[in-house]
CSV table of C-alpha atoms in Angstrom, one decimal:
chain,number,residue,atom,x,y,z
A,1,MET,CA,0.0,0.0,0.1
A,2,GLU,CA,2.9,2.3,0.9
A,3,ASP,CA,4.6,1.7,-2.7
A,4,GLU,CA,1.2,2.5,-4.2
A,5,LYS,CA,0.9,5.6,-2.5
A,6,THR,CA,4.5,6.7,-3.1
A,7,VAL,CA,4.1,6.2,-6.8
A,8,ASP,CA,0.5,8.3,-6.8
A,9,GLN,CA,2.5,11.0,-4.9
A,10,ILE,CA,5.2,10.9,-7.4
A,11,ASP,CA,2.9,11.3,-10.7
A,12,GLU,CA,1.0,14.3,-8.7
A,13,THR,CA,4.3,15.8,-8.1
A,14,ILE,CA,5.3,15.7,-11.7
A,15,ASN,CA,1.9,16.8,-12.8
A,16,GLU,CA,2.2,20.1,-10.7
A,17,ALA,CA,5.4,20.8,-11.8
A,18,ALA,CA,4.5,20.6,-15.5
A,19,ALA,CA,1.8,23.1,-15.0
A,20,THR,CA,3.8,25.4,-12.9
A,21,ASP,CA,6.4,25.2,-15.7
A,22,GLU,CA,3.4,26.2,-18.4
A,23,ASN,CA,2.6,29.4,-16.1
A,24,THR,CA,6.0,30.7,-15.8
A,25,PRO,CA,6.6,34.0,-17.1
A,26,GLU,CA,9.4,32.6,-19.3
A,27,THR,CA,6.9,30.2,-21.1
A,28,ASP,CA,4.3,33.4,-21.5
A,29,ASN,CA,7.4,35.5,-23.0
A,30,LEU,CA,8.1,32.7,-25.6
A,31,GLN,CA,4.6,32.6,-26.4
A,32,GLU,CA,4.1,36.2,-26.9
A,33,GLU,CA,7.2,36.2,-29.3
A,34,ASN,CA,6.1,33.5,-31.2
A,35,ASP,CA,3.0,35.3,-31.7
A,36,SER,CA,4.6,38.7,-32.7
A,37,GLN,CA,6.8,36.7,-35.1
A,38,LYS,CA,3.4,35.4,-36.6
A,39,LYS,CA,2.0,39.0,-36.7
A,40,GLY,CA,5.2,40.5,-37.9
A,41,GLY,CA,5.6,37.7,-40.7
A,42,ILE,CA,2.0,38.4,-41.8
A,43,PHE,CA,2.2,42.1,-41.9
A,44,SER,CA,5.7,42.2,-43.5
A,45,ARG,CA,4.1,39.8,-46.4
A,46,LYS,CA,1.4,42.5,-46.6
A,47,ASN,CA,3.8,45.3,-46.9
A,48,ASN,CA,5.6,43.6,-49.4
A,49,LYS,CA,2.4,43.0,-51.6
A,50,ASP,CA,1.4,47.2,-51.2
A,51,LYS,CA,5.0,48.0,-52.4
A,52,ASN,CA,5.0,45.7,-55.4
A,53,LYS,CA,1.5,46.7,-56.2
A,54,ILE,CA,3.0,50.7,-55.9
A,55,GLN,CA,6.1,49.9,-58.3
A,56,GLU,CA,3.5,48.2,-60.8
A,57,LEU,CA,1.3,51.2,-60.7
A,58,GLU,CA,4.1,53.7,-61.2
A,59,ALA,CA,5.8,51.5,-64.0
A,60,ASP,CA,2.2,51.8,-65.4
A,61,ILE,CA,2.1,55.5,-65.1
A,62,GLU,CA,5.4,55.9,-66.5
A,63,LYS,CA,4.5,53.7,-69.7
A,64,LEU,CA,1.5,55.7,-70.1
A,65,LYS,CA,3.3,59.2,-69.8
A,66,ALA,CA,5.6,57.7,-72.4
A,67,GLU,CA,2.5,56.6,-74.9
A,68,LYS,CA,0.9,60.0,-74.5
A,69,ALA,CA,4.2,61.8,-75.1
A,70,GLU,CA,4.5,59.7,-78.4
A,71,ILE,CA,0.9,60.3,-79.4
A,72,ASN,CA,1.4,64.1,-79.0
A,73,ASP,CA,4.5,64.0,-81.2
A,74,ARG,CA,2.6,62.2,-83.7
A,75,PHE,CA,-0.4,64.7,-84.0
A,76,LEU,CA,1.7,67.4,-84.0
A,77,ARG,CA,3.5,66.0,-86.9
A,78,LEU,CA,0.3,65.1,-88.8
A,79,TYR,CA,-1.1,68.2,-88.2
A,80,SER,CA,1.9,70.2,-89.5
A,81,GLU,CA,1.8,68.0,-92.6
A,82,PHE,CA,-1.9,68.3,-92.6
A,83,ASP,CA,-1.5,72.4,-92.7
A,84,ASN,CA,1.3,72.2,-95.3
A,85,TYR,CA,-0.9,70.0,-97.7
A,86,LYS,CA,-3.6,72.7,-97.3
A,87,LYS,CA,-1.5,75.6,-98.1
A,88,ARG,CA,-0.1,73.5,-101.2
A,89,VAL,CA,-3.5,72.6,-102.3
A,90,ASN,CA,-4.8,76.3,-101.9
A,91,LYS,CA,-1.5,77.4,-103.8
A,92,GLU,CA,-2.2,74.8,-106.6
A,93,LYS,CA,-5.8,76.0,-107.0
A,94,LEU,CA,-4.6,79.6,-107.0
A,95,ASP,CA,-2.3,79.0,-109.8
A,96,LEU,CA,-4.6,76.5,-111.7
A,97,ILE,CA,-7.3,79.6,-111.4
A,98,SER,CA,-4.6,81.9,-112.8
A,99,THR,CA,-3.4,79.9,-115.7
A,100,ALA,CA,-7.0,79.2,-116.7
A,101,SER,CA,-7.6,83.0,-116.9
A,102,GLU,CA,-4.5,83.3,-118.7
A,103,LYS,CA,-5.3,81.0,-121.1
A,104,VAL,CA,-8.8,82.3,-121.9
A,105,ILE,CA,-7.5,85.9,-122.1
A,106,VAL,CA,-4.9,84.6,-124.6
A,107,SER,CA,-7.3,83.1,-126.7
A,108,LEU,CA,-9.5,86.3,-126.7
A,109,LEU,CA,-6.7,88.4,-128.0
A,110,PRO,CA,-7.1,87.1,-131.6
A,111,VAL,CA,-10.8,87.9,-131.5
A,112,ILE,CA,-10.0,91.8,-130.4
A,113,ASP,CA,-7.8,91.8,-133.3
A,114,ASP,CA,-10.4,90.7,-135.7
A,115,PHE,CA,-12.8,93.2,-134.2
A,116,GLU,CA,-10.3,96.0,-134.1
A,117,ARG,CA,-9.7,95.3,-137.9
A,118,ALA,CA,-13.2,95.2,-138.5
A,119,ILE,CA,-13.9,98.5,-137.2
A,120,ASN,CA,-11.2,100.0,-139.2
A,121,ALA,CA,-12.3,98.4,-142.4
A,122,ASN,CA,-15.8,99.4,-141.6
A,123,GLU,CA,-15.0,103.3,-141.9
A,124,LYS,CA,-14.6,102.9,-145.4
A,125,ALA,CA,-16.8,99.9,-146.2
A,126,GLU,CA,-19.7,100.6,-148.6
A,127,ASP,CA,-20.9,97.0,-148.8
A,128,ILE,CA,-23.4,96.3,-145.8
A,129,ASN,CA,-23.2,92.6,-146.8
A,130,ALA,CA,-19.2,92.6,-146.4
A,131,ILE,CA,-19.7,94.1,-142.9
A,132,LYS,CA,-22.4,91.5,-142.1
A,133,GLU,CA,-19.9,88.5,-142.9
A,134,GLY,CA,-17.1,90.3,-141.1
A,135,PHE,CA,-19.0,90.4,-137.8
A,136,ASN,CA,-20.5,86.5,-138.5
A,137,LEU,CA,-17.0,85.3,-138.9
A,138,ILE,CA,-15.9,87.0,-136.0
A,139,TYR,CA,-18.6,85.8,-133.8
A,140,ASN,CA,-18.1,82.0,-134.8
A,141,LYS,CA,-14.5,82.6,-134.4
A,142,LEU,CA,-15.3,83.5,-130.5
A,143,ILE,CA,-17.9,80.6,-130.0
A,144,GLN,CA,-15.3,78.4,-131.1
A,145,MET,CA,-12.8,79.3,-128.9
A,146,LEU,CA,-15.4,79.2,-126.3
A,147,LYS,CA,-16.1,75.5,-127.2
A,148,ARG,CA,-12.4,74.5,-126.5
A,149,PHE,CA,-12.9,75.5,-123.2
A,150,ASP,CA,-16.0,73.7,-122.7
A,151,VAL,CA,-18.2,76.6,-122.8
A,152,GLU,CA,-21.8,75.8,-124.5
A,153,GLU,CA,-24.9,77.6,-124.8
A,154,ILE,CA,-27.8,76.5,-122.7
A,155,ALA,CA,-30.9,75.2,-124.8
A,156,ALA,CA,-33.7,77.4,-123.9
A,157,LYS,CA,-36.4,78.5,-126.5
A,158,GLY,CA,-38.9,75.6,-127.1
A,159,GLU,CA,-37.6,74.0,-124.2
A,160,VAL,CA,-39.8,73.1,-121.0
A,161,PHE,CA,-38.9,75.3,-118.4
A,162,ASP,CA,-36.4,74.2,-116.1
A,163,THR,CA,-35.4,76.0,-113.0
A,164,ASN,CA,-31.8,74.2,-113.3
A,165,PHE,CA,-31.0,76.4,-116.1
A,166,HIS,CA,-33.6,78.9,-116.7
A,167,GLU,CA,-34.9,82.3,-114.8
A,168,ALA,CA,-38.1,83.3,-115.9
A,169,VAL,CA,-38.2,86.9,-116.2
A,170,THR,CA,-42.1,87.1,-117.0
A,171,GLN,CA,-44.8,84.6,-118.2
A,172,PHE,CA,-46.9,85.1,-121.2
A,173,PRO,CA,-50.8,83.6,-121.9
A,174,THR,CA,-51.0,81.2,-124.8
A,175,ASP,CA,-53.9,79.5,-126.1
A,176,LYS,CA,-51.8,76.3,-127.4
A,177,GLU,CA,-51.8,73.8,-124.7
A,178,GLU,CA,-49.0,72.1,-126.0
A,179,ASP,CA,-46.8,75.5,-125.3
A,180,LYS,CA,-47.8,75.7,-121.7
A,181,GLY,CA,-44.9,75.2,-119.3
A,182,LYS,CA,-42.5,75.8,-122.1
A,183,VAL,CA,-40.0,78.8,-123.2
A,184,ILE,CA,-41.2,81.0,-125.9
A,185,ASP,CA,-38.5,83.7,-126.0
A,186,VAL,CA,-35.3,84.7,-124.8
A,187,THR,CA,-34.2,87.6,-123.2
A,188,GLU,CA,-30.6,86.6,-122.5
A,189,LYS,CA,-28.4,83.4,-123.3
A,190,GLY,CA,-27.7,81.0,-120.4
A,191,TYR,CA,-24.0,79.5,-120.6
A,192,LYS,CA,-22.4,76.4,-118.7
A,193,ILE,CA,-19.2,74.6,-118.6
A,194,LYS,CA,-19.8,71.0,-119.1
A,195,GLU,CA,-22.7,70.5,-116.4
A,196,LYS,CA,-21.8,73.7,-114.5
A,197,VAL,CA,-24.3,76.8,-114.9
A,198,ILE,CA,-22.1,79.8,-115.3
A,199,ARG,CA,-25.1,81.9,-116.4
A,200,TYR,CA,-28.7,81.2,-116.2
A,201,ALA,CA,-31.0,81.6,-119.4
A,202,LYS,CA,-33.5,84.5,-118.8
A,203,VAL,CA,-36.7,83.5,-120.6
A,204,VAL,CA,-40.3,84.2,-121.1
A,205,VAL,CA,-42.6,81.3,-120.3
A,206,ALA,CA,-45.6,80.6,-121.6
A,207,GLN,CA,-48.8,79.9,-119.2
């Protein structure tokens, strides 16, 4: 019995000692240190992730700044090229107009020469038919010159009134049903260059 009691006492003493060791300040300090290290590790990993994220964002910002600078540079170059293109086109248009006007004037000069010769000849002319023939020749020469520049007379008399080519100066009543809405007289001829009207024909329309 005494041996069994002694064994029980030894076990109890060992358990008390173990319990005492668990509650010692050293054990608590070790536990706190372990907890602190765990928390520190968590925060450290979080801080590293934040730093990496910031670095990635900063790299993206620098990339966007470089792309913006490149786009601005391309825009400025394109704008400059377009501005130069507009200036060149405008200059070409002015040169073309000037050249076209020069060609027309040069072509008109022989007609003017013919008129001057006709005027001088008519001062002593006695044959009226010769004068008429001279004027007809000059007129036909002028018409041919205009045709070389694609200038054509607009058909009017006898045509159906068309606001795309005709300008009605007055209307005149008619008893003929087939003439209503048609041009019965032209007070001023109209002309066009190809399909572009440069002067509308002034006409009298039957109603």
